[in-house]
Coordinates of C-alpha atoms in Angstrom, one line a residue:
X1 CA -85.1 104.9 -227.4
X2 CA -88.9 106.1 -226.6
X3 CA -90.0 103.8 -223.3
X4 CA -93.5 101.9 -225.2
X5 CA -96.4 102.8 -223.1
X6 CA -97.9 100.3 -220.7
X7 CA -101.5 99.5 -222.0
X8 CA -104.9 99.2 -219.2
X9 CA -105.2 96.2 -217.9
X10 CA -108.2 94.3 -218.2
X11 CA -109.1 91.6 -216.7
X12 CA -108.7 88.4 -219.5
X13 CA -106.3 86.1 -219.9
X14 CA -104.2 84.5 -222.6
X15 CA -103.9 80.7 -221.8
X16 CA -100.6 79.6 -223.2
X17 CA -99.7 76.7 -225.4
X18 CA -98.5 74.1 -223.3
X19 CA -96.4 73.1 -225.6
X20 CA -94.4 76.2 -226.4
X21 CA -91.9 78.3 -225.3
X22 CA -91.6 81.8 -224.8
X23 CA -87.4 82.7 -225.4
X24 CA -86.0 86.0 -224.8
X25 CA -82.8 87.5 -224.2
X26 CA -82.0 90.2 -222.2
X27 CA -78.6 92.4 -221.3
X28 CA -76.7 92.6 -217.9
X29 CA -79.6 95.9 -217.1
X30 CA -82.6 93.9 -218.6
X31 CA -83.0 95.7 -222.4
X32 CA -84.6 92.9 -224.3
X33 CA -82.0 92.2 -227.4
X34 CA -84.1 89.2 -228.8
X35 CA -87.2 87.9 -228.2
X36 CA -88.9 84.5 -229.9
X37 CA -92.3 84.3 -232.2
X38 CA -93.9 83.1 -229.6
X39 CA -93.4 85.9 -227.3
X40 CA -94.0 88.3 -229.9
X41 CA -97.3 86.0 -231.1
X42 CA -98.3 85.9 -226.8
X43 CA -96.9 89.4 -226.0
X44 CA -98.9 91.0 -229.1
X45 CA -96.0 93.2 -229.4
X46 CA -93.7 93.4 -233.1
X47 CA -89.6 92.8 -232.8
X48 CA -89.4 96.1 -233.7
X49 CA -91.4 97.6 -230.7
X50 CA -89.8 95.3 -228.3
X51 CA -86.1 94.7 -229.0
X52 CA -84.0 97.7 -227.2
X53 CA -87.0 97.6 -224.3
X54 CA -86.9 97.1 -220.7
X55 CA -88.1 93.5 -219.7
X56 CA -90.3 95.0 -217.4
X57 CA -92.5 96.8 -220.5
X58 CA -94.8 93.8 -220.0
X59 CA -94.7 93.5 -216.4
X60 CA -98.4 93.5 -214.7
X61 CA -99.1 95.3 -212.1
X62 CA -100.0 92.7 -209.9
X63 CA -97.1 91.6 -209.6
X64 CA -95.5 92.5 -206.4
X65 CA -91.7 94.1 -206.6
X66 CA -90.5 92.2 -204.2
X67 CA -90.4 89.1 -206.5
X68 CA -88.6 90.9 -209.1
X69 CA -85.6 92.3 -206.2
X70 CA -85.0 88.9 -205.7
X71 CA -85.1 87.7 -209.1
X72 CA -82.5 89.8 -210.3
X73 CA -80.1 90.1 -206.9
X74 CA -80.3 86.5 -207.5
X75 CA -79.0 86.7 -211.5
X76 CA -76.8 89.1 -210.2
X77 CA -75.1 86.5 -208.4
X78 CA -75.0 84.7 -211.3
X79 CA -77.5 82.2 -210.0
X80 CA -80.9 80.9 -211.7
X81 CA -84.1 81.2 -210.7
X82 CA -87.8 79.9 -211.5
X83 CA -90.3 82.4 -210.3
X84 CA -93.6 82.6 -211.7
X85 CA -94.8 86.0 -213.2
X86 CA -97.7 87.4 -214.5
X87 CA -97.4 89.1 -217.4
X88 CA -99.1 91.7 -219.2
X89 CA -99.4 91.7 -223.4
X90 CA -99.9 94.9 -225.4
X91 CA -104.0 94.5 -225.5
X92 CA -103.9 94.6 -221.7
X93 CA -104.7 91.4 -221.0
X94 CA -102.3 89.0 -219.4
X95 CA -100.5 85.6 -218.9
X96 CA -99.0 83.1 -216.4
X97 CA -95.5 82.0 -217.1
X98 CA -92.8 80.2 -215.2
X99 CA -89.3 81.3 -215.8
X100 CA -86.0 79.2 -216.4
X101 CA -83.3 81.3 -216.3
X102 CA -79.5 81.0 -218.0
X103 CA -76.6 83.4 -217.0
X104 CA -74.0 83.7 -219.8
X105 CA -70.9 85.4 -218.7
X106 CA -68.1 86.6 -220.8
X107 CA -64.1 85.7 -220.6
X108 CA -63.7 87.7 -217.6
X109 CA -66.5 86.2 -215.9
X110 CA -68.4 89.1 -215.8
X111 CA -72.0 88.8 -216.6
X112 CA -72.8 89.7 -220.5
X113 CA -76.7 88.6 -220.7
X114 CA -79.6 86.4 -219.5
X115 CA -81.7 83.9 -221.4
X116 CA -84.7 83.0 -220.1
X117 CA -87.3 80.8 -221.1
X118 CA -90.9 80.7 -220.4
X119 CA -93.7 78.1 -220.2
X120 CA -97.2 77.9 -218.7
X121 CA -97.7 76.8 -215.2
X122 CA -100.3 74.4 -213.9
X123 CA -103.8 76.1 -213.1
X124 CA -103.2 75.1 -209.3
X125 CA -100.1 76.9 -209.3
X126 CA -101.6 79.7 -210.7
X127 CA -104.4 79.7 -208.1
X128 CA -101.9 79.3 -205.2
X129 CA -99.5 81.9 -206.7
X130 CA -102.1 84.5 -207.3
X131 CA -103.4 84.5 -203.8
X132 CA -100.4 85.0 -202.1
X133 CA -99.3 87.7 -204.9
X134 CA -102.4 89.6 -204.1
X135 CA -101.2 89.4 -200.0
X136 CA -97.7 90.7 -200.9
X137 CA -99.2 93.2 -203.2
X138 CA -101.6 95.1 -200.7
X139 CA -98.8 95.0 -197.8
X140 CA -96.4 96.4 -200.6
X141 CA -98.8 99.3 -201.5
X142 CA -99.9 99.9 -197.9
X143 CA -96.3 99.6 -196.2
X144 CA -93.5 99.4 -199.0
X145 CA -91.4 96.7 -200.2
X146 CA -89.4 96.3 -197.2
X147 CA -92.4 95.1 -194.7
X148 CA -93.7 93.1 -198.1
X149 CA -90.6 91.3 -197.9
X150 CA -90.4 90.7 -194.4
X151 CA -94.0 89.2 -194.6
X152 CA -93.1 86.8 -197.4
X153 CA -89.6 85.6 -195.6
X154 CA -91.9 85.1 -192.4
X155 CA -94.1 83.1 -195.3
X156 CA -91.7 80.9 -195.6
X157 CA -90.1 80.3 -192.4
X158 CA -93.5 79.1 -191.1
X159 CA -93.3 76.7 -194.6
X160 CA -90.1 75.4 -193.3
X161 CA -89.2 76.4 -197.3
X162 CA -87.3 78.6 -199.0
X163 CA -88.2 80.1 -202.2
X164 CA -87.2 77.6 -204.3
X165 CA -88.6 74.7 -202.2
X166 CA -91.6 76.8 -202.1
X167 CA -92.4 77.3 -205.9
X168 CA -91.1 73.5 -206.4
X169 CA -93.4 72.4 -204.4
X170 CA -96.6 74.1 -206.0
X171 CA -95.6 73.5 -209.3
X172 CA -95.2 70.0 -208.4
X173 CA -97.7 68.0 -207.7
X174 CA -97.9 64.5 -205.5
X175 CA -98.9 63.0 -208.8
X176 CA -95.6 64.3 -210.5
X177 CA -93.3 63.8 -207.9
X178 CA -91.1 60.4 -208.5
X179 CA -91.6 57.3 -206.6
X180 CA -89.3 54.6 -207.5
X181 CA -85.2 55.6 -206.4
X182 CA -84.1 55.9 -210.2
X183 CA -86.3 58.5 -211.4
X184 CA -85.9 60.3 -207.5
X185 CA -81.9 60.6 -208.4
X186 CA -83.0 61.8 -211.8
X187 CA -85.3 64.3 -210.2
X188 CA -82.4 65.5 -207.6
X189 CA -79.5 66.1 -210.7
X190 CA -82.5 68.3 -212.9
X191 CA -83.7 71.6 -212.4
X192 CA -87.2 72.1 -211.8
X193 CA -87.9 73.6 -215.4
X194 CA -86.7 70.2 -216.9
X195 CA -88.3 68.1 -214.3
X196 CA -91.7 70.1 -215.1
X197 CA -91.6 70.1 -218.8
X198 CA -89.5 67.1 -219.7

């Protein structure tokens, strides 16, 4: 199939629906093999342009790699993941999403696709993300992915975090966080993407 080619960015973004959510589903290598309205409505793309893609078709370019090397060694462990990703529709201009991931495997256990579902982030994330995306970004291009990577696990070491702590805790502000013991259990047993969008 003919690779779709990547449109000029510009600098305008589509603010997302609260309320909705962006579905896709990819195989084990990433082709997209389904994709929601909403993505397509979002994306600006048609099913037919899309399904039999790469994912990455509408990844921005300021995203650094090194958030999508551990995205996917960590599906590849057959683990989930929320990262937040900027994404880039077929007009050029882009959107914010934070990513719940679900790893279906087949009888054998082996891995035979991943659903993911996509909803907006909370402006401050989106400020806090996008600065330290732009940091990773200009080491990346200056030094490679390697030293990129070494600057964001020194990142969070001097957090005390790891990367899911890390994007927990922007996403989650003191006003959302639980205070009484009943909701703090309920908070522990739920994944972030439920405990954000419940």
């Amino acid at each position: 199939m003919k690779a779709l080619k990547r449109p000029e960015p510009i600098n305008a973004e589509i603010i997302l629906d609260t309320k909705q959510t962006i579905m896709s589903k990819t195989n084990p290598k990433g082709i997209i093999e389904y994709a929601n309205d909403y993505f397509m409505e979002i994306s600006g793309y048609e099913e037919f342009e899309l399904i039999g893609q790469p994912h990455n078709v509408i990844r921005h370019p300021d995203m650094p790699k090194v958030i999508f090397k551990w995205l996917w060694e960590r599906l590849k462990e057959k683990k989930n993941i929320n990262a937040l990703v900027k994404n880039l529709a077929k007009d050029g201009r882009f959107y914010w999403v934070i990513t719940d991931f679900e790893v279906k495997l087949d009888d054998n256990g082996e891995i035979k696709s991943f659903s993911a579902r996509r909803k907006a982030p909370p402006r401050s994330t989106i400020e806090k993300i996008s600065a330290l995306y732009k940091k990773i970004l200009s080491i990346e291009q200056a030094r490679g992915v390697e030293i990129a990577e070494k600057y964001f696990v020194g990142f969070l070491e001097e957090k005390g975090m790891t990367y899911d702590e890390f994007i927990e805790d922007i996403c989650l502000s003191e006003t959302q966080k639980p205070v009484d013991m009943k909701e703090l259990q309920y908070y522990k047993r739920k994944g972030l993407f439920v405990r954000m969008f419940r």
